[in-house]
Amino acid sequence: MKHIFRHIKGDRAIWAIVTVLAIFSFMPIYSASTNLVYVVGNGSTLGHLVKHIVLLITGFAVIYGVHKIPYRYFSGGSVLMLPVVVLLLIFTLAQGTTIGGANASRWIRIPFVGIGFQTSTLAGLVLMVYVARYLAKHKEKIISFKESLLQLWLPVGLVLILILPANFSTTAIVFFMILLVSFIGGYPLKYIGYILSIGLVSFLFFILVAKAFPDAMPNRVNTWKSRIESFSQPDGEEDYQVEKAKIAIATGGVIGKGPGKSVQKNFLPQSSSDFIYAIIVEEYGFAGAVVVIFIYFLLLFRILITAKKATTIFATLLVVGVGIPIVFQAMINMAVAVNILPVTGQTLPLISSGGTSIWMTCFALGMILSVSASKNETEETILDDNPLDILHETID
């Protein structure tokens, strides 16, 4: 055991929290996947559990591999990855895979593996690192708004415009996280106000275009509209899944019905992904619900400690930029399950089923652990890195 721990670097508390979340997820996934088996007719409950465990094991391999990379490589790596991400998003929009009968142009199918890959999740991660790099490079300079429009906001805007048609919630999360990181990174507050205004105007313009040309983006704006309407009108006809999630939570009580004894999992679509928290509350009760929230807040606490201890501005912004969205996404997922927010399609990190979500969360955690493992990086060694030098070193 000591031999294993010798190879594991970085914040041990983060390693422990991630392991606890992963192990805890086994029973809810095994239980909730009955809906997929008996209602959708897809595979077996054991099969879904095995698939989930395999995804988690590969996820831990990603954390281990990434946390061994000196975090300065992520700085130049984000510049190299940005054009790749743009091409992937264009390709995703062009071919849009249908998932469960719905037009979900968020996925591409990975050849030979047969797993769907959500390109917007990767794009969000690359964008956060790119923004952290830009802000760290300009920390000691007077920022020109015109110059930052070209170098920072043009790439950001392009990526977000490509994510928006298929995934509004991810676009909104990434946009507000970028504004938060910009604020922490010392980007002038006045300019942040300008960018927020441009973002809102662009979004309204997108809605007008989507309404004017409904065939270009079938059902997207209508989907958002129906979700907000069903959420904001208590007397209106609620979404079927929200109704079932409410029943699951209401019948959970203080200590729940017990592991595997959920009734609503048989009726609740997305019970193993978007609405898994409702199943956790039904099976483990109020006590289980609070414990899950507490674990995520513990993760947030350790992320903030890692950011505070970081020796460079880039490292601090990197940890905040890729770490806080994990906890933010968890809060959104839980808020949707208890009907505080309208349905968004955000999964519960490390607990919900889904390959892309697990892998990208693990990649982000690997980057955070890489920062917490490094002791002697300086601002110069990171920001002087030429992306092409990094590519050359990687190939060598």
PDB file of C-alpha atoms in Angstrom, residues 49 62 73-74 106 117 123 151 155 166 177 276 288 322-323 325 333 344 367 372:
ATOM      1  CA  LEU A  49     -22.791  -1.093 -13.290  1.00  0.00           C
ATOM      2  CA  VAL A  62      -6.766   9.913 -16.453  1.00  0.00           C
ATOM      3  CA  TYR A  73       2.313  22.255 -20.007  1.00  0.00           C
ATOM      4  CA  PHE A  74      -1.411  23.009 -19.717  1.00  0.00           C
ATOM      5  CA  ARG A 106     -23.911  17.496 -28.565  1.00  0.00           C
ATOM      6  CA  PHE A 117     -18.346  11.911 -26.617  1.00  0.00           C
ATOM      7  CA  ALA A 123     -14.298  22.743 -25.041  1.00  0.00           C
ATOM      8  CA  GLN A 151      -6.848  37.830 -28.051  1.00  0.00           C
ATOM      9  CA  PRO A 155     -11.768  32.709 -29.156  1.00  0.00           C
ATOM     10  CA  ALA A 166     -26.993  22.219 -28.610  1.00  0.00           C
ATOM     11  CA  MET A 177     -17.144  30.864 -14.822  1.00  0.00           C
ATOM     12  CA  ILE A 276     -29.781  10.407  -9.940  1.00  0.00           C
ATOM     13  CA  GLY A 288     -27.933  10.774   2.511  1.00  0.00           C
ATOM     14  CA  VAL A 322     -11.400  24.038 -13.770  1.00  0.00           C
ATOM     15  CA  GLY A 323     -12.271  23.213 -10.135  1.00  0.00           C
ATOM     16  CA  PRO A 325     -17.302  24.321 -12.267  1.00  0.00           C
ATOM     17  CA  ASN A 333     -27.843  18.950 -10.816  1.00  0.00           C
ATOM     18  CA  THR A 344     -30.723  21.639 -17.538  1.00  0.00           C
ATOM     19  CA  MET A 367      -4.832  19.359 -13.382  1.00  0.00           C
ATOM     20  CA  SER A 372      -0.958  20.892  -5.635  1.00  0.00           C
TER      21      SER A 372
END
